[in-house]
Short mmCIF file of C-alpha atoms in Angstrom, two decimals:
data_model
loop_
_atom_site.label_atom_id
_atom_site.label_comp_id
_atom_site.label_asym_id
_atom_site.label_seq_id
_atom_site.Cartn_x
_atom_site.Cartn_y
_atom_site.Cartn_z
CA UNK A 907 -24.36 -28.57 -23.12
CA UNK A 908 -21.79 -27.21 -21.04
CA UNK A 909 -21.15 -29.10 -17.61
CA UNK A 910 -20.08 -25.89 -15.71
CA UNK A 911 -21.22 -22.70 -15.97
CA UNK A 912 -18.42 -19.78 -15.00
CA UNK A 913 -17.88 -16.10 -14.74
CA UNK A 914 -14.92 -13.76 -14.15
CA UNK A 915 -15.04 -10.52 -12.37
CA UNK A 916 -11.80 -8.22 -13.84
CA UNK A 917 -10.59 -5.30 -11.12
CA UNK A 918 -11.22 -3.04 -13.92
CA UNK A 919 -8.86 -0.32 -12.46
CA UNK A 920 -5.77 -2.31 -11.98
CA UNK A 921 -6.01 -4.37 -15.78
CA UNK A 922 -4.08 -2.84 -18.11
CA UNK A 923 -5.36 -4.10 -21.28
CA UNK A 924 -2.48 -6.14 -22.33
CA UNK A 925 -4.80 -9.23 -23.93
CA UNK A 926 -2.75 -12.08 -23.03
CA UNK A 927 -6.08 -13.10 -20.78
CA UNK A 928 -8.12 -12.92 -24.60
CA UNK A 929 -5.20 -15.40 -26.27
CA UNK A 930 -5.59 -17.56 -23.46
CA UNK A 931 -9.46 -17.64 -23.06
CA UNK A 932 -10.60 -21.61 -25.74
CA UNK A 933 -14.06 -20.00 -26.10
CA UNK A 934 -13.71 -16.45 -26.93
CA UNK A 935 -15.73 -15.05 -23.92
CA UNK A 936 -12.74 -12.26 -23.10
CA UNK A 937 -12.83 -9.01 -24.95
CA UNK A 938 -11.45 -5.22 -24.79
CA UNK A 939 -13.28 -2.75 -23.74
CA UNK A 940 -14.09 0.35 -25.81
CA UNK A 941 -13.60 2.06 -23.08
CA UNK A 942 -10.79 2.87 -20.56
CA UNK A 943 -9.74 2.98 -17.14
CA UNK A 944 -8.35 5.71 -14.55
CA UNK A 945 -4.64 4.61 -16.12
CA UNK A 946 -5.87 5.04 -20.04
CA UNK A 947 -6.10 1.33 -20.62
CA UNK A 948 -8.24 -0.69 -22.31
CA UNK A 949 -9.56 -2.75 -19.91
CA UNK A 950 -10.73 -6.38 -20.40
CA UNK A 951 -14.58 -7.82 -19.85
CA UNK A 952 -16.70 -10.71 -20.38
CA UNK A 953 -17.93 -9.99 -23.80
CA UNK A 954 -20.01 -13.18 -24.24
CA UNK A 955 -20.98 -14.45 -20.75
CA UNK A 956 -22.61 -17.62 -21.62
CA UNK A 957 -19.67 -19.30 -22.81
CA UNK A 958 -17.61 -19.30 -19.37
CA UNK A 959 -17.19 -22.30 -18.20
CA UNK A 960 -14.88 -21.07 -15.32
CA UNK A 961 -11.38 -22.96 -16.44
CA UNK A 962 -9.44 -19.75 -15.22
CA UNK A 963 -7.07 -19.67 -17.90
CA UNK A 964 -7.25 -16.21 -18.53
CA UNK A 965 -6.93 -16.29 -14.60
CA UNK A 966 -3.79 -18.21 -14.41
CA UNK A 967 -1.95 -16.35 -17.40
CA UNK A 968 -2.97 -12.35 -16.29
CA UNK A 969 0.12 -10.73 -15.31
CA UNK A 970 -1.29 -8.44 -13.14
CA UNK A 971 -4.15 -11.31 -11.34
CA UNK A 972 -6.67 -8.76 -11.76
CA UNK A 973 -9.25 -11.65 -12.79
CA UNK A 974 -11.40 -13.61 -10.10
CA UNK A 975 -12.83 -16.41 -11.02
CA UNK A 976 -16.40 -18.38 -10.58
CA UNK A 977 -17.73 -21.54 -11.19
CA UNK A 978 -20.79 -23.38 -11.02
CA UNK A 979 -21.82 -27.06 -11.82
CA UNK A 980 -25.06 -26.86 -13.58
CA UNK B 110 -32.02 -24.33 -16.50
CA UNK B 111 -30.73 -21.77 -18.60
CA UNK B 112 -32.07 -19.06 -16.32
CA UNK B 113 -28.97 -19.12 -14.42
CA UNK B 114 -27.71 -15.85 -13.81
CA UNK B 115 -24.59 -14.31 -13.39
CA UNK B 116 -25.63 -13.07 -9.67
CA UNK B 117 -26.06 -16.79 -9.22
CA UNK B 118 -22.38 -17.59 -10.86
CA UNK B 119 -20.63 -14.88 -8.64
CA UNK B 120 -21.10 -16.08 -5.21
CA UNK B 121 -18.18 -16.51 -2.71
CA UNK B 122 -19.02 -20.14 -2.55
CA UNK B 123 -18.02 -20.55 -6.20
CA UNK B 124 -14.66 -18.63 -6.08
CA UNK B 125 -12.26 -20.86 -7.94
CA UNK B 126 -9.32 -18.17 -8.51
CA UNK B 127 -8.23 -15.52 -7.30
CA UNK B 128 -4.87 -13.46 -6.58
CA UNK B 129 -2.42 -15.00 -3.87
CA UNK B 130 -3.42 -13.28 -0.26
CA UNK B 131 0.57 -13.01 -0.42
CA UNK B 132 0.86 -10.20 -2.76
CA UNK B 133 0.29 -6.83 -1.24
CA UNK B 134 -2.51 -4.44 -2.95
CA UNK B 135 0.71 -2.51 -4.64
CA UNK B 136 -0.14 -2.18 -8.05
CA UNK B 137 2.43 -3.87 -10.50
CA UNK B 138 4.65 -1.04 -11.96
CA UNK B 139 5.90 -3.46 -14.70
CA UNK B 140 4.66 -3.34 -18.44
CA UNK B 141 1.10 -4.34 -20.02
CA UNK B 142 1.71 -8.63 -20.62
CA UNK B 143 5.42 -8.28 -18.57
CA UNK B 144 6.15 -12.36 -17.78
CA UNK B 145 7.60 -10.53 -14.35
CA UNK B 146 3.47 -10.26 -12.93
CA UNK B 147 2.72 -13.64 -13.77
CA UNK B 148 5.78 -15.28 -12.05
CA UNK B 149 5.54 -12.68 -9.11
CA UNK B 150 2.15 -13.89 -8.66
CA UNK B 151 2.80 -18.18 -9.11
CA UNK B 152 5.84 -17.73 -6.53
CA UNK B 153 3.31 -16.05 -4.16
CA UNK B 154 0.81 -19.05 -4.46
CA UNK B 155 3.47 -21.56 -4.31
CA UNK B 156 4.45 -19.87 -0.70
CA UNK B 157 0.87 -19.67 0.18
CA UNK B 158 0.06 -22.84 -0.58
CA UNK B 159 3.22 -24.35 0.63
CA UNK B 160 2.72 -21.92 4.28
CA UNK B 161 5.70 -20.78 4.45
CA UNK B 162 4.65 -17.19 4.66
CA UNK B 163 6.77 -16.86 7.61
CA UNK B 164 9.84 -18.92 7.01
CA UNK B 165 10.91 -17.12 3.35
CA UNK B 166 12.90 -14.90 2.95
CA UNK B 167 13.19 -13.34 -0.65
CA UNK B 168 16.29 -11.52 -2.31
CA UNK B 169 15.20 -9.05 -5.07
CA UNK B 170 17.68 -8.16 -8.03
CA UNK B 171 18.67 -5.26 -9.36
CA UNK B 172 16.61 -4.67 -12.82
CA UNK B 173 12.72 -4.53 -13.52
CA UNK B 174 12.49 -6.71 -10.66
CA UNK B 175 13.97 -4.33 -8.01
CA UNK B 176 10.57 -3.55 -6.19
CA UNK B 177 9.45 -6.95 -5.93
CA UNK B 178 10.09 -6.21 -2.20
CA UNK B 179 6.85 -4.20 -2.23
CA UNK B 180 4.54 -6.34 -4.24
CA UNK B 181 5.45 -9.95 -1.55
CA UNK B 182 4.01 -9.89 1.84
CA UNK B 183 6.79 -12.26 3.09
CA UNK B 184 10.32 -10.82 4.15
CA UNK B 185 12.51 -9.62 1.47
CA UNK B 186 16.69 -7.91 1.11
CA UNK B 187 17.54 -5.91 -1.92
CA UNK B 188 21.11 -6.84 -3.19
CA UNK B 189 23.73 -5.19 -4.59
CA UNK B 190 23.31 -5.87 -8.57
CA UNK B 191 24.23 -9.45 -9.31
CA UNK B 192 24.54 -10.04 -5.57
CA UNK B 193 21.68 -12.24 -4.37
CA UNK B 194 23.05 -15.35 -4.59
CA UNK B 195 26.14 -13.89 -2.22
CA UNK B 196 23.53 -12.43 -0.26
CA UNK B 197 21.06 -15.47 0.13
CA UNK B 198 24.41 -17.78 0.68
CA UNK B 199 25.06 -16.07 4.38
CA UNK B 200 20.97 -15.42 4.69
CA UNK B 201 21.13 -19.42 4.68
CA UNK B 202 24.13 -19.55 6.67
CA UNK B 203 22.91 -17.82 9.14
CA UNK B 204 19.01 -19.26 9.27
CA UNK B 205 19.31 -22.39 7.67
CA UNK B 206 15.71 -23.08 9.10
CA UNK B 207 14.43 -20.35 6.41
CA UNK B 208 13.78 -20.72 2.92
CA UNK B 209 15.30 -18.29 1.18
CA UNK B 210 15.04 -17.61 -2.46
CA UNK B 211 16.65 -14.91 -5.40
CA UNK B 212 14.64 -13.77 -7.83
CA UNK B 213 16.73 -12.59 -10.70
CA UNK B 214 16.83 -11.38 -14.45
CA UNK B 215 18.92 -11.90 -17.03
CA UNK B 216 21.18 -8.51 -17.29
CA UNK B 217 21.39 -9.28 -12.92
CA UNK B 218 22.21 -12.95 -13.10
CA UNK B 219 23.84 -13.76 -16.13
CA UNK B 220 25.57 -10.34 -16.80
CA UNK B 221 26.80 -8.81 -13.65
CA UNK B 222 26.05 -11.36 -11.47
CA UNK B 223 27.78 -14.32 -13.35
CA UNK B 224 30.30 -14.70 -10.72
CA UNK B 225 27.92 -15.21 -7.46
CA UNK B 226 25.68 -17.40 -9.84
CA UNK B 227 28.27 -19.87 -10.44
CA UNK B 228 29.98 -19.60 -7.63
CA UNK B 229 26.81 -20.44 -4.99
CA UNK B 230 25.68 -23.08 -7.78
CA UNK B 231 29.35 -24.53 -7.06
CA UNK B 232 29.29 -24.61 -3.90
CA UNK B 233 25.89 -26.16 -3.57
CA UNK B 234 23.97 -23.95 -1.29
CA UNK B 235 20.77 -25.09 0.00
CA UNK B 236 18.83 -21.65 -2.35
CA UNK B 237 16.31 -21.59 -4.65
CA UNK B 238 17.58 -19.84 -7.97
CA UNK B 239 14.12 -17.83 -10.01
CA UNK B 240 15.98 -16.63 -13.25
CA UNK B 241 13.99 -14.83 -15.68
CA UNK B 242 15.25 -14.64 -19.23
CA UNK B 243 14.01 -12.25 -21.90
CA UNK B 244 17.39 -11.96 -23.84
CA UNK B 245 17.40 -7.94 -23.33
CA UNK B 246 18.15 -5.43 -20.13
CA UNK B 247 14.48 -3.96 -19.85
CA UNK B 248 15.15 -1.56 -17.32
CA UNK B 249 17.57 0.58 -18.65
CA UNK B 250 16.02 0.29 -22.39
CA UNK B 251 16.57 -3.10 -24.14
CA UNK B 252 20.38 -2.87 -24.20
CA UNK B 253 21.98 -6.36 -25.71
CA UNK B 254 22.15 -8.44 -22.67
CA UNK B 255 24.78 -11.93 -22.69
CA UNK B 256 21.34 -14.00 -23.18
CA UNK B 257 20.32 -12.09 -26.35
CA UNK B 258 19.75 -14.07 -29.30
CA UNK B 259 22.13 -13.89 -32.43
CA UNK B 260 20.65 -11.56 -34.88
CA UNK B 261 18.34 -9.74 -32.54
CA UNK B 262 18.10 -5.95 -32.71
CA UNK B 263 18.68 -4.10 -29.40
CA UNK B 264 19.28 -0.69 -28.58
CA UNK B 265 22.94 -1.44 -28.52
CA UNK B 266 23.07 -3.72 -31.71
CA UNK B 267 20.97 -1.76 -34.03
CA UNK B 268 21.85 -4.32 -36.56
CA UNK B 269 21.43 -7.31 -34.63
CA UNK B 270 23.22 -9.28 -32.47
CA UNK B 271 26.22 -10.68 -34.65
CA UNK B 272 28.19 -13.06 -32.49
CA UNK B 273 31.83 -13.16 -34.83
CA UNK B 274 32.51 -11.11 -38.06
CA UNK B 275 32.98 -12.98 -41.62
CA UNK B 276 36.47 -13.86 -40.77
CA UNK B 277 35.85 -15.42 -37.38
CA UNK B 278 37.08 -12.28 -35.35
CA UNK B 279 35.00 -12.12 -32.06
CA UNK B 280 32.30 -9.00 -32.31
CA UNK B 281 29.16 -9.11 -30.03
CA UNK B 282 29.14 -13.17 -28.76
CA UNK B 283 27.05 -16.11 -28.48
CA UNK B 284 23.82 -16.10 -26.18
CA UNK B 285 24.67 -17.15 -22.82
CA UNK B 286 23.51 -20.96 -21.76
CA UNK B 287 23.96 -19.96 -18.22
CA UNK B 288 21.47 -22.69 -17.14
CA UNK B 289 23.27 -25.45 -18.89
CA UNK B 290 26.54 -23.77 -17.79
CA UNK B 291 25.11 -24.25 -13.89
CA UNK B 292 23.30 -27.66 -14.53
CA UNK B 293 27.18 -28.81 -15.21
CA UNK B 294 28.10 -27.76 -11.77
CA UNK B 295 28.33 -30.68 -9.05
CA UNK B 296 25.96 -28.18 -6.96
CA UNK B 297 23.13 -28.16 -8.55
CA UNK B 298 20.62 -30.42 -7.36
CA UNK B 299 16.95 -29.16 -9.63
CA UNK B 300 17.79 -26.96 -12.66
CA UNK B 301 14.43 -26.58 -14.68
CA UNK B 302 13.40 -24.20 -17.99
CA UNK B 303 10.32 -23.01 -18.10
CA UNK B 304 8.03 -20.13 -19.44
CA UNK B 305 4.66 -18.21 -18.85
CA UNK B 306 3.01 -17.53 -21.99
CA UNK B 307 -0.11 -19.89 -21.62
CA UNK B 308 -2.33 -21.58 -19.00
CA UNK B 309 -0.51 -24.92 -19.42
CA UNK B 310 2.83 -23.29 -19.16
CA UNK B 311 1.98 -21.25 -16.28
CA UNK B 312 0.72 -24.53 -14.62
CA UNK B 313 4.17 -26.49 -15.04
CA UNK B 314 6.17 -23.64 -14.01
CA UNK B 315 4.57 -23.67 -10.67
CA UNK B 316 4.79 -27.03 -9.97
CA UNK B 317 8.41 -26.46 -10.82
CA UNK B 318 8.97 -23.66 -8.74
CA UNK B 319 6.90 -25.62 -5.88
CA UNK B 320 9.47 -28.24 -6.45
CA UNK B 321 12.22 -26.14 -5.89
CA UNK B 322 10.96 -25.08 -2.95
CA UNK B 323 10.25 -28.38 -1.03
CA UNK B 324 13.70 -29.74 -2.25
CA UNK B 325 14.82 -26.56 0.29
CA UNK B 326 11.95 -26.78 2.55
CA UNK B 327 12.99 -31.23 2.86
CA UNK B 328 17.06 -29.98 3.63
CA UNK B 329 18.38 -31.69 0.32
CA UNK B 330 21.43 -30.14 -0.18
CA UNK B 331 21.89 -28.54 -3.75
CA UNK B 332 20.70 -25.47 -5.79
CA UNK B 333 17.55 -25.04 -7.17
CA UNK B 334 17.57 -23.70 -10.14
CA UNK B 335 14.88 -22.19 -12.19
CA UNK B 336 14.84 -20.25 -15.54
CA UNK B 337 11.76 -19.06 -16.58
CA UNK B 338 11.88 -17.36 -20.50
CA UNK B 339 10.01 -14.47 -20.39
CA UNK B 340 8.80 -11.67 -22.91
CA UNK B 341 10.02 -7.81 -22.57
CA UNK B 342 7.35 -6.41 -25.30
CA UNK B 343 8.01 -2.78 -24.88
CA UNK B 344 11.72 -3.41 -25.34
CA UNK B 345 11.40 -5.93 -27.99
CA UNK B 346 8.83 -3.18 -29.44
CA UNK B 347 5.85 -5.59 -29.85
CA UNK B 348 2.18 -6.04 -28.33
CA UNK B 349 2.36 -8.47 -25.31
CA UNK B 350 0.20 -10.81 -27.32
CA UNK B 351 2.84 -10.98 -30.49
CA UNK B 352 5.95 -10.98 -28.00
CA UNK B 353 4.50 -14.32 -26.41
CA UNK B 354 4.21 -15.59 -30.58
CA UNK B 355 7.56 -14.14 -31.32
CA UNK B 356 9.10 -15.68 -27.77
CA UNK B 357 7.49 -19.17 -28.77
CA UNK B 358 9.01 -18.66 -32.44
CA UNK B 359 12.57 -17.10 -31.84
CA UNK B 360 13.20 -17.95 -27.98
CA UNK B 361 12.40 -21.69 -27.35
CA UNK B 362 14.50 -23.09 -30.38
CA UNK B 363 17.32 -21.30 -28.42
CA UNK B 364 16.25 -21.92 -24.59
CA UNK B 365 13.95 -25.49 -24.91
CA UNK B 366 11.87 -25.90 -22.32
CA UNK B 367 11.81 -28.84 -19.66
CA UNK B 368 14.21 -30.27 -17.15
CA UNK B 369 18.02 -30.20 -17.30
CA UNK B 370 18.93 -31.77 -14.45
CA UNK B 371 17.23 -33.49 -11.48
CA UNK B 372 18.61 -35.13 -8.29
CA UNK B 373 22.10 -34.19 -9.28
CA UNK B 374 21.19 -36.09 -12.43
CA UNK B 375 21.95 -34.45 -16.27
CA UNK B 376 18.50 -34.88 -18.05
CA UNK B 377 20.48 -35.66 -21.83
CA UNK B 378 17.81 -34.80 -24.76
#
């Protein structure tokens, strides 16, 4: 079992779907949206939230730091 | 245990990351997965974390990078293209209690700016050099820049980049080395590759660039140089995703990460 439990929170209106955040994510919990924002992007979410263990990867690698990032020792 | 909920997760008291306070609310005007966002965004930690908020002054380039003025909320001068080390030379002069850094590309600082770079990297100012290299001009529409690798297509080498003809007569060139090229100068105190296209990358090229900034904040003479290789996906016509593959394929054999010189010291590999 997982140590940490984590969560991001993505600005929704300011991603702009490029998926570098989805490469960088080691357990797969970052996905595209089906659907888009006020610019026409696919945004990204937290597909499978019970995977994040909060290592802000996808954090550290967004170009446009639209994700926050939570953790939580368990 | 496994009741935890994400209400629970997403509490201020468990905020582990978020965006520097030192970038405005401005929205990035550069591409989906542009390197430019990420190292805008490190070089506004390393200030924050560093608190020198009010000491730095930046110099923005001419190129994708000519608003960065708007996206910092520390002081900033636009410079003529290829200018900022000129500029940032008598910014120092003048304050030499600031920090004061150039954030460049590759068309500004190893095209029409070769002549400042070298010559402040010669004469050893007490800057901090950010050079980001994608091997193409983005702004104007992936032209063949001098850091363009040999046999890449561009707008301007539709067949790829072919440095001499069969019989040795000069055509379009070799890529530029211009961080080797300064890392030979006597001036140059940190000169450092790095890149931006995953977590542990992003990681080292801060504490680089947080490096070069306390070898300016501590008064040691010398340039600090950092080149940071960087994608340009619209221009190299890719997703961001593949142009971070591609970059890691076709760009690192050329540009190898890692340190070239430190301490006024040649790093040989």
């Amino acid at each position: 079992m997982a140590k940490f439990r984590g969560a991001i929170v993505v600005d929704t209106d300011r991603c702009k779907g490029c998926g570098v955040c989805i490469t960088a994510c080691p357990l797969g919990v970052i996905e595209l949206a089906k659907e888009v924002n006020s610019k026409g992007y696919n945004y990204s979410f937290m597909a499978n939230p019970e995977k994040c263990i909060g290592c802000a990867s996808c954090a550290v690698t967004c170009p446009d730091g639209v994700i926050k990032v939570y953790k939580k020792a368990l | 245990m496994s009741e935890i909920t994400l209400q629970d997760i997403i509490q201020p008291e468990n905020l582990v990351y978020e965006k520097s306070k030192l970038l405005t609310d401005k929205r990035f005007h550069y591409c989906p997965g542009c390197g430019h966002g990420t190292v805008h965004r490190i070089i506004a930690e390393v200030i924050e974390e560093l608190g020198i908020d009010e000491e730095t002054i930046g110099i923005a380039p001419v190129g994708c990078a000519v608003m960065a003025y708007d996206y910092f909320d520390v002081d900033f001068q636009e410079a003529a293209h290829g200018r900022a080390p000129a500029l940032a030379t008598g910014i120092k002069r003048v304050w030499p209690n600031k920090v004061v850094f150039t954030y460049q590309g590759d068309g500004d600082l190893a095209a029409i700016g070769t002549a400042e770079t070298i010559h402040a990297c010669n004469r050893g100012e007490n800057i901090t050099m950010i050079f980001v290299n994608n091997g193409i001009y983005g702004m104007t529409g992936g032209q063949m820049a001098p850091t363009t690798l040999e046999g890449m297509k561009t707008a301007t080498t539709p067949y790829g980049r072919k440095p001499q003809w069969e019989d040795g007569t000069p055509n379009n060139g070799f890529p530029l080395q211009i961080t080797k090229l300064v890392a030979q100068l006597p001036g140059t105190r940190f000169v450092t590759r790095q890149a931006v296209y995953d977590a542990a990358k992003v990681r080292n090229c801060k504490k680089a660039i947080k490096k070069a900034f306390q070898n300016q904040m501590e008064n040691k003479n010398g340039v600090n140089f950092v080149e940071i290789v960087s994608n340009c996906n619209s221009n190299w016509k890719m997703s961001a995703v593949d142009a971070n593959k591609w970059l890691q394929e076709n760009m690192l054999p050329v540009y190898p990460l890692g340190d070239i010189k430190d301490n006024f010291e040649l790093i040989n590999k």
